[in-house]
Coordinates of C-alpha atoms in Angstrom, one line a residue:
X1 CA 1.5 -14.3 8.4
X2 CA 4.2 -12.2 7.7
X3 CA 8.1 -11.7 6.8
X4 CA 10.3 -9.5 7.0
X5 CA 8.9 -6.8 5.0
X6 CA 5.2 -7.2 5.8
X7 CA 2.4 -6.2 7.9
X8 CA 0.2 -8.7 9.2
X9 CA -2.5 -7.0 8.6
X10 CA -3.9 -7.4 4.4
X11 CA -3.4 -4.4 2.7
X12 CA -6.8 -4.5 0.3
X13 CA -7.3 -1.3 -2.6
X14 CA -10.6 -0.7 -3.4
X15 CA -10.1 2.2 -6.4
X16 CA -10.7 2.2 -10.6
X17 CA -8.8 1.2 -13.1
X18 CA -8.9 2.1 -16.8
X19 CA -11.1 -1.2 -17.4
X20 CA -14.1 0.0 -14.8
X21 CA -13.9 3.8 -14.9
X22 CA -16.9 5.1 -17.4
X23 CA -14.6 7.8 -18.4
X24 CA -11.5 6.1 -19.7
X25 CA -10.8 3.7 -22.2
X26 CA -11.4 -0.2 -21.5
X27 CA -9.1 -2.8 -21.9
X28 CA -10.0 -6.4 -22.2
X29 CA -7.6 -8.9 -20.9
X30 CA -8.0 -12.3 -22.7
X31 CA -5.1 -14.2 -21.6
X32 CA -3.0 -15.0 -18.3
X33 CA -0.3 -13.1 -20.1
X34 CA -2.5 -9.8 -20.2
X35 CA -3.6 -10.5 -16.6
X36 CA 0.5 -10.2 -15.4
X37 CA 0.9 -7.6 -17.7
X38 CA -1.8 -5.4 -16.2
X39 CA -0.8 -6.3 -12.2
X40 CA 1.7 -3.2 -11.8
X41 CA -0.7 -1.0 -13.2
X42 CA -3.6 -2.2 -10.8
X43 CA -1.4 -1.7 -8.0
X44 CA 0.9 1.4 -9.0
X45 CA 3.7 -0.7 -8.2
X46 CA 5.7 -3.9 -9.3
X47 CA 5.0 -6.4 -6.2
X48 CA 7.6 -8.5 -4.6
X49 CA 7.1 -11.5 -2.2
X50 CA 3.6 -11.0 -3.0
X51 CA 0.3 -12.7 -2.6
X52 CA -2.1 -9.9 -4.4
X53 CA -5.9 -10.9 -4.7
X54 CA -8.2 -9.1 -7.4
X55 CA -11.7 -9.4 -6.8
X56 CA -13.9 -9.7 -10.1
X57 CA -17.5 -8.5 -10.6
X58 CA -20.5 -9.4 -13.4
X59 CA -20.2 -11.1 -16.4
X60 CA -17.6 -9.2 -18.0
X61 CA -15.2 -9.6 -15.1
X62 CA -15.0 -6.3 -14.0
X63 CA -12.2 -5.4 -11.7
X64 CA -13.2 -4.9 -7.9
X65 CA -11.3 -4.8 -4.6
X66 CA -7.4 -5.3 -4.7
X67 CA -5.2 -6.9 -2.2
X68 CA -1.9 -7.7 -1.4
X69 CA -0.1 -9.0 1.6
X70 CA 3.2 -10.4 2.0
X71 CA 4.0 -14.1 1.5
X72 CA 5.1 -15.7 4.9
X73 CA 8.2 -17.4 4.6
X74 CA 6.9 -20.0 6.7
X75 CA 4.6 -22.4 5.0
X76 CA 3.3 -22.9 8.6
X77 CA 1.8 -19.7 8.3
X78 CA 0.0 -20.5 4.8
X79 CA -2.9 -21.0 5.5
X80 CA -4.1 -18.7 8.2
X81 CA -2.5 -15.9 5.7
X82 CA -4.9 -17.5 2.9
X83 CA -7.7 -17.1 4.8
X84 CA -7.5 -14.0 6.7
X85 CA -7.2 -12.3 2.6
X86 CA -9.9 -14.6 1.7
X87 CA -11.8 -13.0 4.3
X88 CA -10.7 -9.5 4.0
X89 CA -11.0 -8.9 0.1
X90 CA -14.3 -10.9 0.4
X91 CA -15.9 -9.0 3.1
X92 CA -14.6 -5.7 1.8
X93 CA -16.1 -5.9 -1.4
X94 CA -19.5 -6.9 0.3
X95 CA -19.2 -3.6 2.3
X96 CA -18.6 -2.2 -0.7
X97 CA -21.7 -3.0 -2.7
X98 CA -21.2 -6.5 -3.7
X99 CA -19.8 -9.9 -3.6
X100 CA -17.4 -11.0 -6.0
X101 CA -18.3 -13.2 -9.0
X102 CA -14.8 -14.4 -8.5
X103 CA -11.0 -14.0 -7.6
X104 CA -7.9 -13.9 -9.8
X105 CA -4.8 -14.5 -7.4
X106 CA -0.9 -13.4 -8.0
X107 CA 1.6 -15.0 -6.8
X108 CA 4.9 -12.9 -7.2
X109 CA 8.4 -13.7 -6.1
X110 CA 11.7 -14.0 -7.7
X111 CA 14.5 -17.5 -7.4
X112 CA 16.4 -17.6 -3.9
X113 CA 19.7 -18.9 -4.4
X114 CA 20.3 -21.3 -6.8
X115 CA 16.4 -21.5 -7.4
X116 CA 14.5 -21.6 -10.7
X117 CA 11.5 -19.6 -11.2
X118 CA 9.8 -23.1 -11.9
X119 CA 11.0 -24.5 -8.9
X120 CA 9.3 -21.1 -7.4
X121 CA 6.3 -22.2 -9.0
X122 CA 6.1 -25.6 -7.6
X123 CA 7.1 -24.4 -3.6
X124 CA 4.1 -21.9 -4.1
X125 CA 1.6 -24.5 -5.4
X126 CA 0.4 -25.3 -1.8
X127 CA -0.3 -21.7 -0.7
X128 CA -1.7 -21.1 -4.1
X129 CA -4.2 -24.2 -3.1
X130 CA -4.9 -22.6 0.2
X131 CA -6.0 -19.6 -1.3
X132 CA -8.1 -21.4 -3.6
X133 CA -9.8 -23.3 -0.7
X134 CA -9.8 -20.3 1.5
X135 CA -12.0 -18.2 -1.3
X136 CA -13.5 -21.2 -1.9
X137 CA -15.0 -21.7 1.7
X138 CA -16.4 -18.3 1.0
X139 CA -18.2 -18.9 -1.7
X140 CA -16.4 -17.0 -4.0
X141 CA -14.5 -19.3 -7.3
X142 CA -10.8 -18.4 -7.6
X143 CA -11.0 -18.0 -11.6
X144 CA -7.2 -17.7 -12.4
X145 CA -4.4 -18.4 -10.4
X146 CA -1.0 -17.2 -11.6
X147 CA 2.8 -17.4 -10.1
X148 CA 5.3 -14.8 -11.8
X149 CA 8.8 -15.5 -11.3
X150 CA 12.1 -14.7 -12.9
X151 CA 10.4 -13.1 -16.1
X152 CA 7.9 -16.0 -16.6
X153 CA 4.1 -16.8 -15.2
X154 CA 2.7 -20.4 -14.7
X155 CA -1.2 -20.8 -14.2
X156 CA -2.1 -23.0 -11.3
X157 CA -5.6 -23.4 -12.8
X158 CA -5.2 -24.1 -16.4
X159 CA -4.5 -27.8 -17.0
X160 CA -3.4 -27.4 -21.2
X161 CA 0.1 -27.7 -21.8
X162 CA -0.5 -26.4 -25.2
X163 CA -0.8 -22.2 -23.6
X164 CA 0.3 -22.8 -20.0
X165 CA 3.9 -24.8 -20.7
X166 CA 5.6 -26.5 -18.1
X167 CA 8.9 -24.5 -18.2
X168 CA 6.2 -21.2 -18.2
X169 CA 5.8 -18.2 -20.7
X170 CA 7.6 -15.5 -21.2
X171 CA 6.4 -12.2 -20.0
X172 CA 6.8 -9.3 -21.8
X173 CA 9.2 -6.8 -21.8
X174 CA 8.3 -4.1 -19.4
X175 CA 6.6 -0.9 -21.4
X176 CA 5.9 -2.6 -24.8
X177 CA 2.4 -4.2 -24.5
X178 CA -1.1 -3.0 -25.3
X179 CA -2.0 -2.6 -21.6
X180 CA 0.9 -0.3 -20.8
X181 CA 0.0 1.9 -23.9
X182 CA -3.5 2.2 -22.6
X183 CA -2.0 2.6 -19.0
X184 CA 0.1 5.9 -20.1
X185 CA -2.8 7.1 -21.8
X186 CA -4.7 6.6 -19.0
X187 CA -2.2 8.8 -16.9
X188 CA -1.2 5.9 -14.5
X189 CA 2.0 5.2 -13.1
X190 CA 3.9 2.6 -12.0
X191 CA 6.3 3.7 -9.2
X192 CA 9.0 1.0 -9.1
X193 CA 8.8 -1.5 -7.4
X194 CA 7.3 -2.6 -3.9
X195 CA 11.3 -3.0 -2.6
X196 CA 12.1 0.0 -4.0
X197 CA 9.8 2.4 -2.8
X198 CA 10.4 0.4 0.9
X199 CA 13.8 1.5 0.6
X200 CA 13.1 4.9 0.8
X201 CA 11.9 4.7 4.0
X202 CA 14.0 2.2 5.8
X203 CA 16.3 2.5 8.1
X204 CA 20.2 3.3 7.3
X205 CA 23.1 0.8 8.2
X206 CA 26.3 0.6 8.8
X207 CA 28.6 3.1 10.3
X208 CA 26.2 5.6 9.9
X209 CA 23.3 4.4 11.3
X210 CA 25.9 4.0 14.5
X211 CA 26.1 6.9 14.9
X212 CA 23.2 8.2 14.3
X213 CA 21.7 5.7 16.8
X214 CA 24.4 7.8 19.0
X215 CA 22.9 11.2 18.0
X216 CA 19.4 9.6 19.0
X217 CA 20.5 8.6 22.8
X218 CA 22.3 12.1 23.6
X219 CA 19.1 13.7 22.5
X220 CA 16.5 11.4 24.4
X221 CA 18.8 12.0 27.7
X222 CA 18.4 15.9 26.8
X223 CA 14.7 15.4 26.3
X224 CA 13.7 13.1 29.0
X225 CA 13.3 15.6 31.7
X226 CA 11.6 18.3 29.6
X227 CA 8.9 16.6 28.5
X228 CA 8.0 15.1 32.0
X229 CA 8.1 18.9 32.7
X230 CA 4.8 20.7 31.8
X231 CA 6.7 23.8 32.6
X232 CA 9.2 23.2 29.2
X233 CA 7.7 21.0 27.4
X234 CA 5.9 23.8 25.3
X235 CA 8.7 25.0 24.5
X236 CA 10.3 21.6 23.1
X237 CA 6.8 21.8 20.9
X238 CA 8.2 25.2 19.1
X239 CA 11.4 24.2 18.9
X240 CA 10.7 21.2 17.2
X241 CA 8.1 23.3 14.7
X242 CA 11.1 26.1 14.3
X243 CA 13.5 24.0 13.2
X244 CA 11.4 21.3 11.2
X245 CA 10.4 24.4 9.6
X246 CA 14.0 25.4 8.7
X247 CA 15.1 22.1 7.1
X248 CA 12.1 22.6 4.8
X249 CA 13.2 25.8 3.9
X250 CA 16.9 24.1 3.4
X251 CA 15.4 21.3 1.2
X252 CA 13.1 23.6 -0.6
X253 CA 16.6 26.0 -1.6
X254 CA 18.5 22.6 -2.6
X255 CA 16.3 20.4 -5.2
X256 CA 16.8 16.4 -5.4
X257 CA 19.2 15.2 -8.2
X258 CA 17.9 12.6 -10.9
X259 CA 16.9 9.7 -9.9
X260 CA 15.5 8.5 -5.9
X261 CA 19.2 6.9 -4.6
X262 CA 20.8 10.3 -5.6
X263 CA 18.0 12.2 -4.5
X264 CA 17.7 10.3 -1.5
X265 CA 21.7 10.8 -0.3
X266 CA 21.2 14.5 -1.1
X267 CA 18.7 15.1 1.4
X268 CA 20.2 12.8 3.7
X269 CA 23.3 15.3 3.5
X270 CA 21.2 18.3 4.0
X271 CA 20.2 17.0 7.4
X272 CA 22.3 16.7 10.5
X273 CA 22.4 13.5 12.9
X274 CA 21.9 16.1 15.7
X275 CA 19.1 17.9 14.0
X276 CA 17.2 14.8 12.8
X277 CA 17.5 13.3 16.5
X278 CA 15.5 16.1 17.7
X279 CA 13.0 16.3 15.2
X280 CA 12.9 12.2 15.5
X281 CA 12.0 12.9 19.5
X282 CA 9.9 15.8 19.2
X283 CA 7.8 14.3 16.4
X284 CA 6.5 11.7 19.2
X285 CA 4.4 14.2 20.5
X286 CA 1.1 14.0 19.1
X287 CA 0.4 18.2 18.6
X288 CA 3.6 18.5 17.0
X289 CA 2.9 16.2 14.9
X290 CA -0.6 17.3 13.6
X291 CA 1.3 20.6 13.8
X292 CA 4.0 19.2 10.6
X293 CA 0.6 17.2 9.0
X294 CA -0.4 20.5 8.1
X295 CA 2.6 20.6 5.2
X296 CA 0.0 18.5 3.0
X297 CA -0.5 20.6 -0.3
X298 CA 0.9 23.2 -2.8
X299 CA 4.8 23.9 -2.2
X300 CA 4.7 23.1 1.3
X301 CA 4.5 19.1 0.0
X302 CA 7.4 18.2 -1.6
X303 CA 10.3 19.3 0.9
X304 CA 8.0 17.7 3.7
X305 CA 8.1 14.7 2.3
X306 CA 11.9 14.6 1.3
X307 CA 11.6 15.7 5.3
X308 CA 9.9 12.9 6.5
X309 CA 11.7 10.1 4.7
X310 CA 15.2 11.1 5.7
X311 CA 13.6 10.9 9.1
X312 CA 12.0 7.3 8.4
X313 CA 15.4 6.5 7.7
X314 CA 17.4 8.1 10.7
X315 CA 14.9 5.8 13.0
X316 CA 17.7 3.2 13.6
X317 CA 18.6 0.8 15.9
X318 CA 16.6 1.1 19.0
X319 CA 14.9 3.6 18.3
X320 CA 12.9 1.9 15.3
X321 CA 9.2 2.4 16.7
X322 CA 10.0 6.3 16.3
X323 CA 9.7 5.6 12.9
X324 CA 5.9 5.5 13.2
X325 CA 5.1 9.5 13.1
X326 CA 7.9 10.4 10.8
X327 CA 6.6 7.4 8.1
X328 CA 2.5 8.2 8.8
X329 CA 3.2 11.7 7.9
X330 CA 5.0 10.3 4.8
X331 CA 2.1 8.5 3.7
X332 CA -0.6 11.4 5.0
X333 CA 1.3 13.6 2.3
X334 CA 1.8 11.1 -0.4
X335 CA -1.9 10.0 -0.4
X336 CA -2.9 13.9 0.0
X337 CA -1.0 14.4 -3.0
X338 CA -2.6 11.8 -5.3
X339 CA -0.1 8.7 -4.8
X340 CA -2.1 6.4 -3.1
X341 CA 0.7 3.5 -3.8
X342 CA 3.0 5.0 -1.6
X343 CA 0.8 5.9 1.1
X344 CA -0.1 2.2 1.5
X345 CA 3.2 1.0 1.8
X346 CA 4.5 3.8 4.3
X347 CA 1.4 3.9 6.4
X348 CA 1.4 -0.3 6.6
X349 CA 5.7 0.5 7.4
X350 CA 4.6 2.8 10.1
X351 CA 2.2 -0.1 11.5
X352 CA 4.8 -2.7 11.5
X353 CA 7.2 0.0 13.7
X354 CA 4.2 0.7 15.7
X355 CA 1.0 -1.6 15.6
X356 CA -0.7 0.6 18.1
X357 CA -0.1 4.1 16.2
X358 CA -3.4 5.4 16.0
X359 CA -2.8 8.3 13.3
X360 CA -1.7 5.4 11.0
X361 CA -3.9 3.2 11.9
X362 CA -6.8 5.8 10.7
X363 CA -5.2 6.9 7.9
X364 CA -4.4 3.4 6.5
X365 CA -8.4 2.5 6.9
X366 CA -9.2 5.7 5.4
X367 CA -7.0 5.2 2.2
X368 CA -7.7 1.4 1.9
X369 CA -11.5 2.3 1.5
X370 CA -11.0 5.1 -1.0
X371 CA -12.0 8.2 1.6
X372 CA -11.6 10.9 -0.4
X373 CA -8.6 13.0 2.1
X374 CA -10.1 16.4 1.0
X375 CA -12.3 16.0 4.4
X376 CA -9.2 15.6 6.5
X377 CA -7.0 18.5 4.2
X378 CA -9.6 21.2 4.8
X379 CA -9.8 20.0 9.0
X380 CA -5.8 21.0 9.1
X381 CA -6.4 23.9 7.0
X382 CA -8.7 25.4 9.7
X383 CA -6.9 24.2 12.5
X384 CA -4.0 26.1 11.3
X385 CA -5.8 29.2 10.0
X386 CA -7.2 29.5 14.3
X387 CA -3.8 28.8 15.3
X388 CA -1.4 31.1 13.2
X389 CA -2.9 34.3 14.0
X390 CA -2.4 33.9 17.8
X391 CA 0.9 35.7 17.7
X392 CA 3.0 35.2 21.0
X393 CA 1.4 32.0 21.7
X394 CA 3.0 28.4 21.6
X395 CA 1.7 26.6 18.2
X396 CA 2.3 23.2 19.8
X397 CA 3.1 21.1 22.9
X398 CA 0.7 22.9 25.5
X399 CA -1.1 20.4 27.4
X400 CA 0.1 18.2 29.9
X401 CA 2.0 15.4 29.1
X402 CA -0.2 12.9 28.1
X403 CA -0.3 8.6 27.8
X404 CA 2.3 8.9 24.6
X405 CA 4.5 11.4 25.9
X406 CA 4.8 9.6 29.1
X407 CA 5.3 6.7 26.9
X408 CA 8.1 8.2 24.9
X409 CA 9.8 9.2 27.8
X410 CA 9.9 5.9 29.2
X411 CA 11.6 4.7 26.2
X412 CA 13.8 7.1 25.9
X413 CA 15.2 7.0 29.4
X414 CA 15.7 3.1 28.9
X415 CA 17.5 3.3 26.2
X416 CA 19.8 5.8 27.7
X417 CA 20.0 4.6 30.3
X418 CA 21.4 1.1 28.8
X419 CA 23.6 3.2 27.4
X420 CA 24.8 5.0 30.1
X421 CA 24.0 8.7 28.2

């Protein structure tokens, strides 16, 4: 049940909005049109090739449980997606307190080709039917079902061509309506879009990523034997801390330009293929890693995560499931930091690089049920306040190599030695 830019596994919000918080003002939706209007600000984020669920609750259709998952390209693939977010936004709400009264499901993507967004419309009618019979099976009455395409929405529910025209309606122009009025007052954002904020964090291309992928082989044949060496392999732990450490400061000394591509390419200059290989490497081992998810809060947050996404995207080529610790500690700090948007989609990244990453996989179950991170802040805080003051002693990297490191340097020697590093 995925595509190319999609976990398998549903990606379901449980959190307020401004229409079920007691201390905010409440907006009442009365039309489809308000319903598509309001999706970015449920989410933080403008889907894309997007099947997002909202559960509803009581007689005034209070908003619940949120989820969104990718839409397969496959239609083979349909109906196990429908059910599997049937079942997951269902099940979660019931953990959650209570069943939904019922479901309003989005159906978001945008012409391919010579496509029209009503011929989108009609090509998504059968998964929006699956999810319909999916939710359905459960008990739970899909109320609206909507498909927004190409600036318009179509209803796969309402039968009256009088509000719900065949050729769709218009939506309106981003900023101007009621709900994004109340949605500024409220103090939420919307962060772009779902592609954009994926782009971030995804791997470079072309030339550069060539040699970059270079960079990464001639430091995994450098590596290899340390870190099967107890004896040095503490040391590859500081070194790893020292210079991470160092590029902060670098990035701290040299703030973004305006906007995220010119922001992005600055840090991207600021780092060396050489120096990101080794950090890349020596983030794979696990108390190194814990070591940088310290640089959570205050000024320490920012540069770290400029840090970790020029990493994320330094993970090319081969070397793509080394994206997992550099994009889990871009989502530990974005979600420490209040953007829970972001952490979603770089935690669920870091699963599709590595399925079997067990810091994401925690911290993606954590932030999906609305665990407040304060718990796991103040753990690092007095990890690091017992580990700082032992001056003389290695931070990180002094156990044995264990199951991961052993892992990474099984990798690591395949790949150079395909390459003949």
């Amino acid at each position: 049940m995925t595509n190319n830019h999609e976990s398998r596994v549903p990606s379901d919000r449980h959190s307020s909005t401004p229409a079920e918080s007691g201390t905010d003002p409440r907006i009442t939706l009365r039309s489809p049109a308000e319903l598509a209007d309001a999706l970015p600000y449920m989410l933080g984020f403008h889907p894309t090739d997007s099947l997002v669920m909202v559960a509803v609750h009581g007689e005034g259709g209070r908003f619940g449980g949120r989820l969104r998952v990718g839409i397969p390209t496959a239609p083979a693939e349909w109906e196990e997606t429908a059910r599997q977010a049937a079942d997951c936004l269902i099940r979660g709400s019931e953990r959650r307190g209570g069943k939904p009264d019922g479901i309003v499901v989005f159906l978001c993507q945008e012409p391919r080709d010579d496509e029209s967004g009503q011929r989108v419309m009609t090509r998504l009618r059968p998964l929006a039917q699956r999810v319909r019979l999916a939710c359905g099976a459960l008990d739970v009455p899909v109320l609206e079902a909507l498909c927004l395409s190409s600036g318009r929405l179509w209803s796969y529910v309402c039968p009256d061509a009088r509000c719900c025209p065949a050729e769709g309606s218009r939506l309106a122009a981003v900023g101007t309506s009621v709900m994004a009025a109340a949605a500024t007052f409220a103090g939420l954002q919307v962060r772009g879009s779902l592609g954009e904020i994926e782009s971030r964090l995804a791997p470079l291309r072309g030339a550069v990523a060539e040699e970059m992928e270079g960079a990464l082989d001639r430091a995994a044949a450098a590596l290899v034997p340390k870190i099967l060496d107890g004896a040095t392999r503490a040391e590859v732990g500081a070194e790893t801390i020292a210079l991470a450490r160092a590029v902060i400061r670098r990035i701290t000394l040299t703030p973004p330009v305006e906007g995220p591509r010119g922001a992005d390419d600055r840090d991207d200059g600021l780092l060396g293929h050489d120096e990101a290989a080794a950090l890349i490497l020596g983030l794979q081992d696990r108390e190194v890693r814990d070591v940088a998810a310290e640089w959570m809060e205050d000024e320490e947050a920012a540069p770290a995560l400029r840090l970790w996404r020029a990493l994320a995207r330094r993970c090319v080529g081969a070397y793509g499931e080394h994206a997992a610790a550099p994009l889990t500690l871009a989502g530990w700090v974005s979600w420490s930091t209040g953007d829970e948007p972001t952490a979603r989609i770089a935690l669920g990244m870091a699963l599709r690089a590595d399925a079997e990453y067990r810091f994401a996989q925690l911290l993606h179950h954590a932030c999906n049920e609305g665990i407040d991170p304060e718990g796991l802040r103040q753990c690092l805080r007095e990890e690091r306040r017992r580990r700082e003051p032992r001056r003389g002693r290695p931070q990180a990297g002094t156990r044995p190599p264990g199951r991961r490191d052993r892992t990474t340097a099984r990798r690591a020697s395949r790949r150079t030695a395909g390459s003949g590093q």
